[in-house]
Short mmCIF file of C-alpha atoms in Angstrom, two decimals:
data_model
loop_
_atom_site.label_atom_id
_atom_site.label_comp_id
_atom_site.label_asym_id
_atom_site.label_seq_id
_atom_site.Cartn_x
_atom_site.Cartn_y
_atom_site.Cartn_z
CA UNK A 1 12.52 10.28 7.82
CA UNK A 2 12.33 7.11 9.79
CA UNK A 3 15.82 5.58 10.91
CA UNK A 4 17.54 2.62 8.81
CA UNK A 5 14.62 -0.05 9.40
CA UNK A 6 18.24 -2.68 9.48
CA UNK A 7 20.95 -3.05 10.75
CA UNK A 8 24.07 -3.52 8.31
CA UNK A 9 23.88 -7.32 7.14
CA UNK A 10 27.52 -7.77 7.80
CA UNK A 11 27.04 -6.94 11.35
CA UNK A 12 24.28 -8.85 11.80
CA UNK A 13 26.70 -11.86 11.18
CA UNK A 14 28.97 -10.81 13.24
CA UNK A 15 26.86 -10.43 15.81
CA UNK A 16 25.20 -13.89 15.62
CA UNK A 17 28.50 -15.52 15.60
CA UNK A 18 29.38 -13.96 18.91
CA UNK A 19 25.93 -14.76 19.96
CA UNK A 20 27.10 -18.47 18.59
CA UNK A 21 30.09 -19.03 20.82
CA UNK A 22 28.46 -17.90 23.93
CA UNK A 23 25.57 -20.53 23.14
CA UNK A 24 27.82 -23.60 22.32
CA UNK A 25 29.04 -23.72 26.10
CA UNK A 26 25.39 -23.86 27.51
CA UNK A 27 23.82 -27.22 28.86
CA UNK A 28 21.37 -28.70 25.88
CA UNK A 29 21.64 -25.83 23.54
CA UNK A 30 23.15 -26.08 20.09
CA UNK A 31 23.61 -23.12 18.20
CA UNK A 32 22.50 -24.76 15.06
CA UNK A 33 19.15 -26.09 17.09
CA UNK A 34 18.25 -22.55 18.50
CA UNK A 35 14.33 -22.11 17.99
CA UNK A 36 11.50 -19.98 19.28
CA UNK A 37 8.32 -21.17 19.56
CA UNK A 38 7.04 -18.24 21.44
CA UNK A 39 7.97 -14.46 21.32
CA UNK A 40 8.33 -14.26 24.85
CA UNK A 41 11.29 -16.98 24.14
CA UNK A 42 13.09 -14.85 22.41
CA UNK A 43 12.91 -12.14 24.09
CA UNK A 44 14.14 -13.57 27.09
CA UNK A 45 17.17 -15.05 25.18
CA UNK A 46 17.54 -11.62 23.48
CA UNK A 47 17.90 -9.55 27.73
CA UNK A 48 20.45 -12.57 28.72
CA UNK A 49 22.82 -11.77 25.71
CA UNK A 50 22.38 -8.00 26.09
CA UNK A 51 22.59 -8.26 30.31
CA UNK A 52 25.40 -9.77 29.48
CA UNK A 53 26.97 -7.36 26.88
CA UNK A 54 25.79 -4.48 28.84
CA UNK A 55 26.93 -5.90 32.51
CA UNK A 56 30.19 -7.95 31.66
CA UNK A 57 29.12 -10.51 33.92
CA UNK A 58 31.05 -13.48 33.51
CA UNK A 59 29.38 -15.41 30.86
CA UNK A 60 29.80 -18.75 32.89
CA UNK A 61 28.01 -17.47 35.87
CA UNK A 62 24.92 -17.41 33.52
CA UNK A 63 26.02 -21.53 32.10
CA UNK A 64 26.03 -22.35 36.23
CA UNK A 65 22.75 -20.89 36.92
CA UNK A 66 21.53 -22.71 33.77
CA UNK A 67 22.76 -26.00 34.74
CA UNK A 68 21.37 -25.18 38.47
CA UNK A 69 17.82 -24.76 37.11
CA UNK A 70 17.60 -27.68 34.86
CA UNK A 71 18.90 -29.70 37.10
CA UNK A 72 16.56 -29.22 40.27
CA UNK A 73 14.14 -29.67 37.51
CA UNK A 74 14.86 -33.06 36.43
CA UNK A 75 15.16 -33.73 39.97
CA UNK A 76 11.75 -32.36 40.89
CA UNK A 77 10.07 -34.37 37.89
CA UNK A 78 12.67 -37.79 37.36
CA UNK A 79 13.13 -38.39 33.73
CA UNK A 80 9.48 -37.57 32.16
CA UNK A 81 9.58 -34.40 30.02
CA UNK A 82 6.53 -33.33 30.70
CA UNK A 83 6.22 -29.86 31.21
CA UNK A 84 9.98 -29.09 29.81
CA UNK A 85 10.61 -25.45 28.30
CA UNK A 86 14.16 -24.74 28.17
CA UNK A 87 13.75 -21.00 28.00
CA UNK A 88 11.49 -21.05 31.33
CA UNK A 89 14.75 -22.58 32.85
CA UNK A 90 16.83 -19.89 30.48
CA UNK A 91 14.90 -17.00 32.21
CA UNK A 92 15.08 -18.62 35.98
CA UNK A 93 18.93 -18.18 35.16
CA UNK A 94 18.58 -14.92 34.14
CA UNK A 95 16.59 -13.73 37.30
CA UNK A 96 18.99 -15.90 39.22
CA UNK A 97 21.79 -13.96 38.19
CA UNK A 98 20.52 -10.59 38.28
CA UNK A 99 19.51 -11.21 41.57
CA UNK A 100 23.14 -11.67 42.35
CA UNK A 101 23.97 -9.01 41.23
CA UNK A 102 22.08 -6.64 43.49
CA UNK A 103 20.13 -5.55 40.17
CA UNK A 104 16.84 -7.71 40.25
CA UNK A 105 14.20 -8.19 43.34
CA UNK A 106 11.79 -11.62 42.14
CA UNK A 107 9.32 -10.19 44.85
CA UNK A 108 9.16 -7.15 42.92
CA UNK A 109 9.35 -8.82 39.78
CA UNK A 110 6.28 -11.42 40.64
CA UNK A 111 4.33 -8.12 41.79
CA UNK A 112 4.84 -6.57 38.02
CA UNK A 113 4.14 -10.08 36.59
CA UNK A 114 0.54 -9.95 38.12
CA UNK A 115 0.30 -5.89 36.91
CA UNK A 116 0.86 -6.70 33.64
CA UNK A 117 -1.12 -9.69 34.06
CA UNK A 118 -3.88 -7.68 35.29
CA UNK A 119 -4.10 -4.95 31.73
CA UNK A 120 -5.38 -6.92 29.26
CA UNK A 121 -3.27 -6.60 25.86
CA UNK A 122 -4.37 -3.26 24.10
CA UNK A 123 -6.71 -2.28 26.18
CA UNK A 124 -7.12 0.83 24.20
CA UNK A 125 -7.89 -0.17 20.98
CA UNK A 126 -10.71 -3.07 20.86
CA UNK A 127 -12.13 -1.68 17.39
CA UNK A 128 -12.55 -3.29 14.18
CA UNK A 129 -11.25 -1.14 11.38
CA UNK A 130 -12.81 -2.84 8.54
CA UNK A 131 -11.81 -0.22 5.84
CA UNK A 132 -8.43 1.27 4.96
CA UNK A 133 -7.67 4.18 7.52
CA UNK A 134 -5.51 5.91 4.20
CA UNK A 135 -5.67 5.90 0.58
CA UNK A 136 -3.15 7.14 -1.64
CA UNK A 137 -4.85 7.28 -5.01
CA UNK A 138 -3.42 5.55 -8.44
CA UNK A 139 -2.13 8.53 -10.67
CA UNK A 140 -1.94 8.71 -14.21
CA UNK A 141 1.79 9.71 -15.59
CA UNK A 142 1.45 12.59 -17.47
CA UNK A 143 4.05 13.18 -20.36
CA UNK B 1 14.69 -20.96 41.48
CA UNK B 2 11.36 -21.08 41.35
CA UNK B 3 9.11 -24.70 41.67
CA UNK B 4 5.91 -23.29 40.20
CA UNK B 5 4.40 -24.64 36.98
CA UNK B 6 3.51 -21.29 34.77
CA UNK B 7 0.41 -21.26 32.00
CA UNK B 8 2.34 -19.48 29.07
CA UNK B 9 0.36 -16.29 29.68
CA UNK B 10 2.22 -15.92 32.88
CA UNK B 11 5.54 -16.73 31.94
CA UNK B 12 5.14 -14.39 28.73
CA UNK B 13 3.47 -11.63 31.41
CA UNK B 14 6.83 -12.72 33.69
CA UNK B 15 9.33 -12.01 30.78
CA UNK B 16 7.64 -8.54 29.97
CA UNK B 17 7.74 -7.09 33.60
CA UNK B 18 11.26 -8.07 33.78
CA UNK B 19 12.30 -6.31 30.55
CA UNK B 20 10.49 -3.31 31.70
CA UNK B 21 12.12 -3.39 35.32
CA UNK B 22 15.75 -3.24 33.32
CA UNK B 23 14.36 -0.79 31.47
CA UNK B 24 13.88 1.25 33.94
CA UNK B 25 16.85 0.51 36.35
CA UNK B 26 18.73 1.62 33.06
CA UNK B 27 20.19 -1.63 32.75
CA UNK B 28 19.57 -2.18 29.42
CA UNK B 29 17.97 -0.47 26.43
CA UNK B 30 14.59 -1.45 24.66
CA UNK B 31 16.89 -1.03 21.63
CA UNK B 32 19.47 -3.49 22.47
CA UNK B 33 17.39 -6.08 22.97
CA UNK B 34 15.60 -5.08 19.72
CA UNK B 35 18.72 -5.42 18.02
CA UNK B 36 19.74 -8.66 19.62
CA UNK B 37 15.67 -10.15 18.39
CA UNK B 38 16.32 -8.73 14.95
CA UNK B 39 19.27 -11.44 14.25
CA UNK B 40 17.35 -13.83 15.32
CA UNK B 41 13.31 -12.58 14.36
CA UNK B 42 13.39 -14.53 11.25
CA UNK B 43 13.41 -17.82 13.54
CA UNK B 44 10.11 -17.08 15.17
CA UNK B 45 7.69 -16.07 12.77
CA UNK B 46 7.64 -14.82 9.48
CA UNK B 47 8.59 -18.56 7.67
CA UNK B 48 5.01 -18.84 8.86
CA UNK B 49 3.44 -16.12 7.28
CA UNK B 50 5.70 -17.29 4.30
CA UNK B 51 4.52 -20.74 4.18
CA UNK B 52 1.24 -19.07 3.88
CA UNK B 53 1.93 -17.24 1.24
CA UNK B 54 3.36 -20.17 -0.73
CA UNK B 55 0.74 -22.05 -0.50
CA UNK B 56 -1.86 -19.47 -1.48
CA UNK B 57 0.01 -18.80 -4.32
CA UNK B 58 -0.24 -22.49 -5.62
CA UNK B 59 -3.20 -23.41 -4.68
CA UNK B 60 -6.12 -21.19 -5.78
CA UNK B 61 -8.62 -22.53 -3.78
CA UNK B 62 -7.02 -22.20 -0.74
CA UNK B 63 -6.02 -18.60 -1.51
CA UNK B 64 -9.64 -18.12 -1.84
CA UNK B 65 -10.41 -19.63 2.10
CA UNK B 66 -7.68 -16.94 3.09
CA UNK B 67 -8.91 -14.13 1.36
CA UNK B 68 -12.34 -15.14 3.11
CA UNK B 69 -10.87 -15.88 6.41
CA UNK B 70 -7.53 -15.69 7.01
CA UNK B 71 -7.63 -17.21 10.86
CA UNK B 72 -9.52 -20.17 9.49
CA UNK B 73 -7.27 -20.90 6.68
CA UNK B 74 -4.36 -20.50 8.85
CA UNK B 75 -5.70 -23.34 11.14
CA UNK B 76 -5.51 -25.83 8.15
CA UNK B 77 -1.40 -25.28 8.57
CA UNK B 78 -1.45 -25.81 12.00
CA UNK B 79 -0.41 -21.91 12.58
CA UNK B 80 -2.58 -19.91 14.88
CA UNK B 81 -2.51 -18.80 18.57
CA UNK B 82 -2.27 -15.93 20.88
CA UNK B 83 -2.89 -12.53 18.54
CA UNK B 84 -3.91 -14.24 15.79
CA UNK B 85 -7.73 -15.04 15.93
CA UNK B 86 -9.11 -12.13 13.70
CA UNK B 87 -6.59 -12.01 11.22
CA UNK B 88 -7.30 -10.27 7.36
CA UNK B 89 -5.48 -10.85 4.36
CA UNK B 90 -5.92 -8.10 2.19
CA UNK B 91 -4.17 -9.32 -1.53
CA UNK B 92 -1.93 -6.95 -3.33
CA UNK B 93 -3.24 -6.89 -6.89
CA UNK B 94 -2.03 -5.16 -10.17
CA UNK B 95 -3.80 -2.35 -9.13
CA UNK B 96 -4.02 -2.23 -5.33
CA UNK B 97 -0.72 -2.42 -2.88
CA UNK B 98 -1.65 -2.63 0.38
CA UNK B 99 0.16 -1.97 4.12
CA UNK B 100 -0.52 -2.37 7.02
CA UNK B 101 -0.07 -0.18 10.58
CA UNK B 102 -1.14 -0.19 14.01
CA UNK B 103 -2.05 3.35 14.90
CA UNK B 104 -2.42 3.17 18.38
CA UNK B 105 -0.13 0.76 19.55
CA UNK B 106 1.65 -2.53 17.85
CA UNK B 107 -1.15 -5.10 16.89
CA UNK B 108 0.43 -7.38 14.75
CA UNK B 109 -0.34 -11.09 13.49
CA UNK B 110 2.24 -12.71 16.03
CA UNK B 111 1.71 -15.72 14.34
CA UNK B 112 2.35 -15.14 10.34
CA UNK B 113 4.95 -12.33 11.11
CA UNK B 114 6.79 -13.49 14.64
CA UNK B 115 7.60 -9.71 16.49
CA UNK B 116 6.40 -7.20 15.44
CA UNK B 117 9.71 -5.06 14.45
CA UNK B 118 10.86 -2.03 16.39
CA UNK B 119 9.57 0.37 13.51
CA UNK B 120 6.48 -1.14 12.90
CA UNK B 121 5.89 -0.01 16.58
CA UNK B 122 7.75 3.49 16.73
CA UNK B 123 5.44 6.72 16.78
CA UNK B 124 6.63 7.97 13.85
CA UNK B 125 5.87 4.96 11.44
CA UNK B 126 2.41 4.93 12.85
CA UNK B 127 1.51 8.53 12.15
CA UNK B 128 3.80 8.88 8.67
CA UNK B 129 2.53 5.80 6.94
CA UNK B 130 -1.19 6.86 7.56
CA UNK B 131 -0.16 10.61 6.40
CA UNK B 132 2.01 10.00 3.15
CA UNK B 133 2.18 6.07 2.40
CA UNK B 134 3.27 6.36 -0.77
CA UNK B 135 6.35 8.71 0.35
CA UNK B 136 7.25 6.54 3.31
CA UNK B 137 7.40 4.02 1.70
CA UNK B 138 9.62 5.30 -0.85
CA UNK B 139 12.01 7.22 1.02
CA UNK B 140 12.26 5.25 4.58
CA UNK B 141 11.93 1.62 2.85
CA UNK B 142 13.50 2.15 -0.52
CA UNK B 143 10.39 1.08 -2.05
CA UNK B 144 8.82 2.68 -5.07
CA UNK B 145 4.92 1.89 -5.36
CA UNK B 146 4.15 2.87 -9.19
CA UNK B 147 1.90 5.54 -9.41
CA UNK B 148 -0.49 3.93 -11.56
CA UNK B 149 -0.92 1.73 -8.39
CA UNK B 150 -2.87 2.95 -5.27
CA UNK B 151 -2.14 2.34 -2.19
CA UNK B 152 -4.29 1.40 0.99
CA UNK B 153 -2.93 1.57 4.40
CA UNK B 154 -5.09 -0.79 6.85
CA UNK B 155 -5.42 -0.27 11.09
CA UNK B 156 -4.66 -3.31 12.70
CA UNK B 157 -6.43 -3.49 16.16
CA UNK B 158 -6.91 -6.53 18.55
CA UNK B 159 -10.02 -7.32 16.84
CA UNK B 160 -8.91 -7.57 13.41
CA UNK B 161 -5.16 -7.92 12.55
CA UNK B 162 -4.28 -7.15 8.66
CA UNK B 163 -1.45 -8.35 6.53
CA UNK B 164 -0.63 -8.65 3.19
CA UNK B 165 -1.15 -11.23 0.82
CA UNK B 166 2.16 -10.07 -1.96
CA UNK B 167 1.47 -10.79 -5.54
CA UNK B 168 3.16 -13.79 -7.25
CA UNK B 169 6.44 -12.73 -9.49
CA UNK B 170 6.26 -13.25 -12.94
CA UNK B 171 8.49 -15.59 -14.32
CA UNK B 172 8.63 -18.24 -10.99
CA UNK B 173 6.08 -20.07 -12.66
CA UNK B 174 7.17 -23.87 -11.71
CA UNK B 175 9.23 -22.88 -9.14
CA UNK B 176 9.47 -25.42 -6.05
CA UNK B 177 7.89 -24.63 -2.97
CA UNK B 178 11.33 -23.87 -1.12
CA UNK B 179 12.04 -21.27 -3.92
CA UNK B 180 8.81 -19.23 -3.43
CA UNK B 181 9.41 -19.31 0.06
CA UNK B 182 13.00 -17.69 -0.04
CA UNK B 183 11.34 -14.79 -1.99
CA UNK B 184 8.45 -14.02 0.53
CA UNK B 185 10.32 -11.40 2.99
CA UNK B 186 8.42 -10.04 6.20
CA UNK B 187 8.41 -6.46 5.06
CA UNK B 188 6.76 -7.84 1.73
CA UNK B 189 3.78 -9.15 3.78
CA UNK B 190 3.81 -6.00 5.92
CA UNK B 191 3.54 -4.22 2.65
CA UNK B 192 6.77 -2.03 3.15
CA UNK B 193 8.72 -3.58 1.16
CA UNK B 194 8.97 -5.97 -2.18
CA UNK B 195 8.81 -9.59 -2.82
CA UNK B 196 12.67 -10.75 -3.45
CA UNK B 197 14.17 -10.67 -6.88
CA UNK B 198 13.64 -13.45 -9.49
CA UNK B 199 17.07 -14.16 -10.87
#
C-alpha cells in the first residue's frame, strides 16, 4: 500500500497562508502574483520556505539578501529588464544566506552544478516503449 | 552574489545540486520540500495539460493532431519545452483506461503535468502499478476501474513521454471552456485517478 498520495486539504491551506504572509514582506512579490514558469522555480521557492521552517532563520535575513541581489542587479543593468528572473535573484538569496550560516560552500556548490551538468537527464533509460509495459485485461461480471 | 548571466539549463542544474547538498548535510528533507511544491504544483503545470485536454475535447480535429502527435499539437498552444519533445497521448476510451509510469526513474511530460509528484517517482509506485494496476489503483488512489474496462499501463522514457487523454463526462455537453477545465485534475491525465464530478 502506497502512502496517502495528499496531504489533508485543510492543511494544505493552512500551509499556503503561512507561506502567504512570509511572501507579502518580500521586494516585488505578491502573493496573489506568485507564478512558475519553470520547475526549477519552484523548487527553489519550495528549499527557501522549508530552510526556513527547518533552520528558524530570521525570515527578514532572507527579505535583505533579496533586496541585496535585486538591487546590484538593477545596478549592473540600469533600468532595461532584459535578462530579469526574479527567482535567479530568489535563489542568490538563498545561497547568500546559507552561506551565512556556515551551512552552504558556492565553490562546492558551482563544482556540483557542473556534475550534474555533466549526466545528461536519464541517462539510463533512452528507450522508446512504444507498447503498454502491463495489461490488466477487461473481465466479464459473472452473476 | 553572483554577476554571471546563466542559460536556464544551468541555473535549473544550479538549483538541483543545491537541493541535493541540503540533502545530504541533513538540512532539509526531499519530503519537505515535496510537500512545500505540492501547495503550490498546480501553478506550474498541469492547467497546461488541462487546457489541452479542453480543447481536444471540443474540437475533434484537433484531438485527432494529438492523438497523432501529441508534441506537435502541443506547439499550436504555445506549450512545449524541456521534457516534452516526444510526448504520446494515449485516449481513455469506453473500453480502454490507460496510466502511465516511469519504471526506471521519473520521466514525465514537464510541460502538460508541471512536477512530476513525489509518488509518481517513489519505487514502490513504479514496480506496483506495472504488477497489479487495476489494484493500485483501487486501493492506493481510491479509484475503481470497472472490470469490463481494461487497463494499460504505459513506460514513459526520455524518448517517448505518455499521458492520458481522460474521456469527456457525460452530461457537460455545452459546458464553457472554464468549466471543463476545473474538471480535468492531474491524476486524471496521469490515469490514477478520475475526471471531477459533474454536479
Amino acid at each position: 500500500m502506497l502512502p496517502a498520495p495528499y496531504a489533508d486539504p485543510v492543511d494544505q491551506v493552512a500551509a499556503r497562508d503561512r507561506i502567504t504572509d512570509l511572501v507579502c514582506d518580500l521586494p516585488e512579490a505578491s502573493p496573489e502574483q506568485l507564478s512558475f514558469e519553470h520547475p526549477w522555480e519552484i523548487r527553489a521557492f519550495a528549499m527557501a520556505v522549508s530552510a526556513h521552517r527547518e533552520l528558524g532563520f530570521d525570515w527578514t535575513a532572507f527579505q535583505q539578501a533579496l533586496i541585496t541581489s535585486i538591487s546590484g542587479w538593477e545596478e549592473r543593468t540600469g533600468t532595461s529588464d532584459r535578462g530579469w528572473s526574479y527567482y535567479e535573484h530568489w535563489l542568490a538569496a538563498l545561497e547568500s544566506v546559507l552561506a551565512d550560516l556556515g551551512l552552504l560552500s558556492t565553490d562546492e556548490l558551482g563544482r556540483q552544478t557542473r556534475d550534474v551538468l555533466a549526466v545528461p537527464a536519464n541517462r539510463n533509460h533512452h528507450e522508446a516503449h512504444t507498447e503498454p509495459i502491463a495489461v490488466d485485461p477487461a473481465r466479464r461480471t459473472h452473476h | 552574489m553572483s554577476s554571471t548571466v546563466r542559460t536556464p539549463e544551468e541555473i535549473a542544474a544550479r538549483v538541483k545540486a543545491l537541493e541535493s547538498m541540503l540533502i545530504e548535510s541533513g538540512v532539509m528533507t526531499t519530503q519537505a520540500i515535496d510537500r512545500m511544491v505540492e501547495i503550490y504544483e498546480n501553478e506550474v503545470g498541469p492547467q497546461l495539460g488541462a487546457q489541452v485536454v479542453v480543447r481536444a475535447w471540443t474540437d475533434p480535429a484537433f484531438k485527432a493532431r494529438l492523438v497523432a502527435d501529441a508534441s506537435e499539437a502541443c506547439k499550436e498552444l504555445g506549450i512545449s519545452g524541456l521534457q516534452g519533445e516526444d510526448m504520446v497521448v494515449v485516449e481513455n476510451t469506453e473500453a480502454v483506461h490507460n496510466v502511465i509510469v516511469c519504471t526506471l526513474c521519473s520521466c514525465y511530460p514537464w510541460p502538460v503535468l508541471g512536477l512530476p509528484p513525489n509518488w509518481y517517482k517513489d519505487p514502490q509506485y513504479r514496480a506496483a502499478i506495472t504488477r497489479e494496476p487495476r489494484k493500485v489503483l483501487r486501493e492506493s488512489f481510491g479509484f475503481t476501474v470497472p472490470d469490463d474496462v481494461e487497463v494499460r499501463v504505459w513506460d514513459s522514457s526520455s524518448e517517448m513521454r505518455y499521458w492520458v487523454l481522460p474521456q469527456r463526462p457525460a452530461g457537460t455537453e455545452g459546458w464553457s471552456d472554464e468549466q471543463l477545465l476545473a474538471l480535468v485534475t492531474r491524476d486524471a491525465m496521469i490515469g490514477v485517478g478520475p475526471v471531477g464530478a459533474v454536479a
